[in-house]
CSV table of C-alpha atoms in Angstrom, one decimal:
chain,number,residue,atom,x,y,z
R,48,UNK,CA,0.0,0.0,0.0
R,49,UNK,CA,1.3,3.4,-0.9
R,50,UNK,CA,2.2,6.1,1.6
R,51,UNK,CA,-0.6,8.4,0.5
R,52,UNK,CA,-3.1,5.6,1.1
R,53,UNK,CA,-1.8,5.2,4.6
R,54,UNK,CA,-2.1,8.9,5.2
R,55,UNK,CA,-5.7,8.8,3.9
R,56,UNK,CA,-6.6,6.0,6.3
R,57,UNK,CA,-5.1,8.0,9.2
R,58,UNK,CA,-6.9,11.2,8.2
R,59,UNK,CA,-10.2,9.3,7.9
R,60,UNK,CA,-9.8,7.8,11.4
R,61,UNK,CA,-9.0,11.1,12.9
R,62,UNK,CA,-12.0,12.8,11.3
R,63,UNK,CA,-14.4,10.0,12.3
R,64,UNK,CA,-13.2,10.0,15.9
R,65,UNK,CA,-13.9,13.7,16.4
R,66,UNK,CA,-10.3,14.3,17.5
R,67,UNK,CA,-9.4,17.5,19.3
R,68,UNK,CA,-6.6,19.1,21.3
R,69,UNK,CA,-8.0,19.8,24.7
R,70,UNK,CA,-6.7,21.3,27.8
R,71,UNK,CA,-6.7,18.8,30.6
R,72,UNK,CA,-6.8,20.4,34.1
R,73,UNK,CA,-5.8,17.2,35.8
R,74,UNK,CA,-2.5,17.0,33.9
R,75,UNK,CA,-2.2,20.8,33.2
R,76,UNK,CA,-1.4,20.0,29.6
R,77,UNK,CA,-3.0,20.4,26.2
R,78,UNK,CA,-3.6,16.9,24.9
R,79,UNK,CA,-4.6,15.2,21.7
R,80,UNK,CA,-7.8,13.3,22.5
R,81,UNK,CA,-9.4,11.0,19.9
R,82,UNK,CA,-12.1,9.5,22.2
R,83,UNK,CA,-14.7,11.9,23.5
R,84,UNK,CA,-16.3,11.4,26.9
R,85,UNK,CA,-19.6,10.1,25.6
R,86,UNK,CA,-17.8,7.4,23.6
R,87,UNK,CA,-15.5,6.6,26.5
R,88,UNK,CA,-18.5,6.0,28.8
R,89,UNK,CA,-20.2,3.9,26.2
R,90,UNK,CA,-17.1,1.7,25.9
R,91,UNK,CA,-17.0,1.3,29.7
R,92,UNK,CA,-20.6,0.3,29.9
R,93,UNK,CA,-20.1,-2.4,27.3
R,94,UNK,CA,-17.4,-4.0,29.4
R,95,UNK,CA,-19.3,-4.1,32.7
R,96,UNK,CA,-21.2,-7.3,32.0
R,97,UNK,CA,-18.0,-9.2,31.0
R,98,UNK,CA,-16.2,-7.9,34.1
R,99,UNK,CA,-18.9,-8.8,36.6
R,100,UNK,CA,-19.4,-12.3,35.0
R,101,UNK,CA,-15.7,-13.0,35.7
R,102,UNK,CA,-15.6,-11.2,39.1
R,103,UNK,CA,-19.1,-10.9,40.6
R,104,UNK,CA,-20.1,-7.9,42.7
R,105,UNK,CA,-20.1,-8.2,46.5
R,106,UNK,CA,-23.5,-8.9,47.9
R,107,UNK,CA,-22.8,-6.8,51.0
R,108,UNK,CA,-25.1,-3.9,50.4
R,109,UNK,CA,-23.9,-1.9,53.5
R,110,UNK,CA,-20.3,-2.2,52.2
R,111,UNK,CA,-21.4,-1.2,48.7
R,112,UNK,CA,-23.0,2.0,50.2
R,113,UNK,CA,-19.9,2.7,52.2
R,114,UNK,CA,-17.7,2.6,49.1
R,115,UNK,CA,-20.2,4.6,47.1
R,116,UNK,CA,-20.3,7.3,49.8
R,117,UNK,CA,-16.5,7.6,49.9
R,118,UNK,CA,-16.3,7.6,46.2
R,119,UNK,CA,-18.9,10.4,45.8
R,120,UNK,CA,-16.7,12.6,48.1
R,121,UNK,CA,-13.7,11.9,45.9
R,122,UNK,CA,-15.5,12.4,42.6
R,123,UNK,CA,-16.8,15.7,43.8
R,124,UNK,CA,-13.3,17.2,43.8
R,125,UNK,CA,-12.0,15.5,40.6
R,126,UNK,CA,-10.6,17.7,37.9
R,127,UNK,CA,-12.8,15.9,35.5
R,128,UNK,CA,-16.5,16.6,35.9
R,129,UNK,CA,-17.9,15.7,32.5
R,130,UNK,CA,-18.7,12.1,33.5
R,131,UNK,CA,-20.6,10.5,36.3
R,132,UNK,CA,-18.3,8.3,38.4
R,133,UNK,CA,-19.6,4.9,39.6
R,134,UNK,CA,-18.1,2.9,42.4
R,135,UNK,CA,-18.6,-0.7,43.4
R,136,UNK,CA,-16.9,-3.6,45.2
R,137,UNK,CA,-16.0,-6.9,43.5
R,138,UNK,CA,-16.2,-10.1,45.6
R,139,UNK,CA,-12.6,-10.9,45.0
R,140,UNK,CA,-9.9,-11.4,47.7
R,141,UNK,CA,-7.0,-10.1,45.6
R,142,UNK,CA,-5.7,-6.8,46.8
R,143,UNK,CA,-6.5,-4.7,43.8
R,144,UNK,CA,-8.7,-2.0,42.2
R,145,UNK,CA,-9.4,-1.1,38.6
R,146,UNK,CA,-11.0,1.5,36.4
R,147,UNK,CA,-13.1,0.9,33.3
R,148,UNK,CA,-13.3,3.6,30.6
R,149,UNK,CA,-15.8,6.4,31.5
R,150,UNK,CA,-15.3,6.4,35.3
R,151,UNK,CA,-16.5,3.0,36.3
R,152,UNK,CA,-14.3,2.2,39.3
R,153,UNK,CA,-14.1,-1.1,41.2
R,154,UNK,CA,-12.2,-2.1,44.3
R,155,UNK,CA,-11.9,-5.7,45.5
R,156,UNK,CA,-13.4,-6.8,48.8
R,157,UNK,CA,-10.0,-8.3,49.8
R,158,UNK,CA,-8.6,-4.8,49.8
R,159,UNK,CA,-11.6,-3.1,51.4
R,160,UNK,CA,-11.4,-5.6,54.3
R,161,UNK,CA,-7.8,-4.5,55.1
R,162,UNK,CA,-8.2,-0.7,54.8
R,163,UNK,CA,-9.6,2.2,56.8
R,164,UNK,CA,-12.0,4.7,55.1
R,165,UNK,CA,-9.1,7.2,54.6
R,166,UNK,CA,-7.0,4.5,53.0
R,167,UNK,CA,-10.0,3.4,50.8
R,168,UNK,CA,-10.5,7.0,49.8
R,169,UNK,CA,-6.9,7.1,48.5
R,170,UNK,CA,-7.3,3.9,46.5
R,171,UNK,CA,-10.5,5.3,44.9
R,172,UNK,CA,-8.8,8.7,44.4
R,173,UNK,CA,-5.9,7.0,42.6
R,174,UNK,CA,-8.3,5.3,40.2
R,175,UNK,CA,-10.2,8.6,39.7
R,176,UNK,CA,-6.9,10.2,38.9
R,177,UNK,CA,-6.4,7.7,36.1
R,178,UNK,CA,-9.8,8.7,34.7
R,179,UNK,CA,-9.3,12.4,35.2
R,180,UNK,CA,-5.9,12.3,33.4
R,181,UNK,CA,-7.6,10.2,30.6
R,182,UNK,CA,-4.9,7.5,30.9
R,183,UNK,CA,-7.5,4.9,29.8
R,184,UNK,CA,-8.7,6.9,26.8
R,185,UNK,CA,-5.0,7.4,25.7
R,186,UNK,CA,-4.4,3.7,25.9
R,187,UNK,CA,-7.5,3.1,23.8
R,188,UNK,CA,-6.5,5.5,21.1
R,189,UNK,CA,-3.0,4.2,21.0
R,190,UNK,CA,-4.5,0.7,20.4
R,191,UNK,CA,-6.7,2.2,17.7
R,192,UNK,CA,-3.6,3.5,16.0
R,193,UNK,CA,-2.1,0.0,16.3
R,194,UNK,CA,-5.1,-1.6,14.7
R,195,UNK,CA,-5.1,0.9,11.9
R,196,UNK,CA,-1.5,0.1,11.1
R,197,UNK,CA,-2.2,-3.6,11.3
R,198,UNK,CA,-5.1,-3.3,8.9
R,199,UNK,CA,-3.1,-1.3,6.4
R,200,UNK,CA,-0.1,-3.7,6.5
R,201,UNK,CA,-2.2,-6.8,5.9
R,202,UNK,CA,-4.5,-5.1,3.3
R,203,UNK,CA,-1.6,-4.9,0.9
R,204,UNK,CA,-0.8,-8.6,0.9
R,205,UNK,CA,-4.2,-10.2,0.1
R,206,UNK,CA,-7.5,-11.0,1.6
R,207,UNK,CA,-6.4,-14.2,3.4
R,208,UNK,CA,-3.8,-12.3,5.4
R,209,UNK,CA,-6.3,-9.6,6.0
R,210,UNK,CA,-8.7,-12.1,7.5
R,211,UNK,CA,-5.9,-13.5,9.7
R,212,UNK,CA,-5.1,-10.0,10.9
R,213,UNK,CA,-8.7,-9.5,11.8
R,214,UNK,CA,-8.8,-12.7,13.8
R,215,UNK,CA,-5.7,-11.7,15.7
R,216,UNK,CA,-7.2,-8.2,16.4
R,217,UNK,CA,-10.4,-9.7,17.7
R,218,UNK,CA,-8.4,-12.0,20.0
R,219,UNK,CA,-6.3,-9.3,21.6
R,220,UNK,CA,-8.1,-6.0,21.1
R,221,UNK,CA,-10.9,-6.2,23.7
R,222,UNK,CA,-11.3,-3.3,26.1
R,223,UNK,CA,-11.2,-5.7,29.0
R,224,UNK,CA,-7.8,-7.0,27.9
R,225,UNK,CA,-6.6,-3.5,27.1
R,226,UNK,CA,-7.3,-2.1,30.6
R,227,UNK,CA,-5.5,-5.1,32.1
R,228,UNK,CA,-2.3,-3.8,30.6
R,229,UNK,CA,0.0,-2.1,33.1
R,230,UNK,CA,0.0,1.7,33.1
R,231,UNK,CA,3.3,3.4,32.5
R,232,UNK,CA,5.3,4.4,35.5
R,233,UNK,CA,4.6,8.0,34.5
R,234,UNK,CA,0.9,7.4,34.5
R,235,UNK,CA,1.1,5.7,37.9
R,236,UNK,CA,3.0,8.6,39.4
R,237,UNK,CA,0.5,11.0,38.0
R,238,UNK,CA,-2.4,9.0,39.4
R,239,UNK,CA,-0.6,8.9,42.8
R,240,UNK,CA,-0.2,12.7,42.7
R,241,UNK,CA,-3.8,13.3,41.7
R,242,UNK,CA,-5.0,10.8,44.3
R,243,UNK,CA,-3.2,12.6,47.1
R,244,UNK,CA,-4.7,15.9,45.9
R,245,UNK,CA,-8.2,14.6,45.8
R,246,UNK,CA,-8.0,12.9,49.2
R,247,UNK,CA,-6.9,16.2,50.8
R,248,UNK,CA,-9.5,18.3,48.9
R,249,UNK,CA,-12.3,15.8,49.9
R,250,UNK,CA,-11.4,16.1,53.6
R,251,UNK,CA,-9.8,12.7,54.2
R,252,UNK,CA,-6.5,12.1,56.0
R,253,UNK,CA,-3.8,12.6,53.3
R,254,UNK,CA,-1.3,10.6,55.3
R,255,UNK,CA,-3.4,7.5,54.5
R,256,UNK,CA,-1.7,7.7,51.1
R,257,UNK,CA,1.5,6.6,52.7
R,258,UNK,CA,0.1,3.7,54.6
R,259,UNK,CA,-1.7,2.3,51.6
R,260,UNK,CA,1.4,2.5,49.4
């Protein structure tokens, strides 16, 4: 495939994705964002059923309300207010928390059982920090660019190879698998910084950040 065809594919992708350079108050930078908030939320919603089939929600309603209450305080001070954050507990003993695109944040019961409210606030704030900094959206759009290059490369060598590429893409390019990839160290430090900021602004003990880490 010729270079001008590749450029055309790239231009079409950017136009269809509604790309824009936006100022992000969480990172204090102008950033090139391909995925708007509405799309990001829709992607996150599409993954929830898959996630909760693999890792069911905790059936402890009082504990769920506790986490939702802490989460609301953190979300109220987030630098990103164009989405509605959702918080829930997964009935999993592993010490972990995760964020789906669009502000759907989950913490494992194993972690909740070991932490105070101030420490839980920091864990949730760290995840809110990933969302506010649009780390997930950036991973998604980087993957979109990879898929574009994959499609272009195989399109030039015949339909059979193109079909093989599509099969590979379907196997590895699910949002669930993508969010399972590790964040960069830079992203983690940024989420740490934002988490500490949100904990303090929401009125929780900021020193809990240290005990969690």
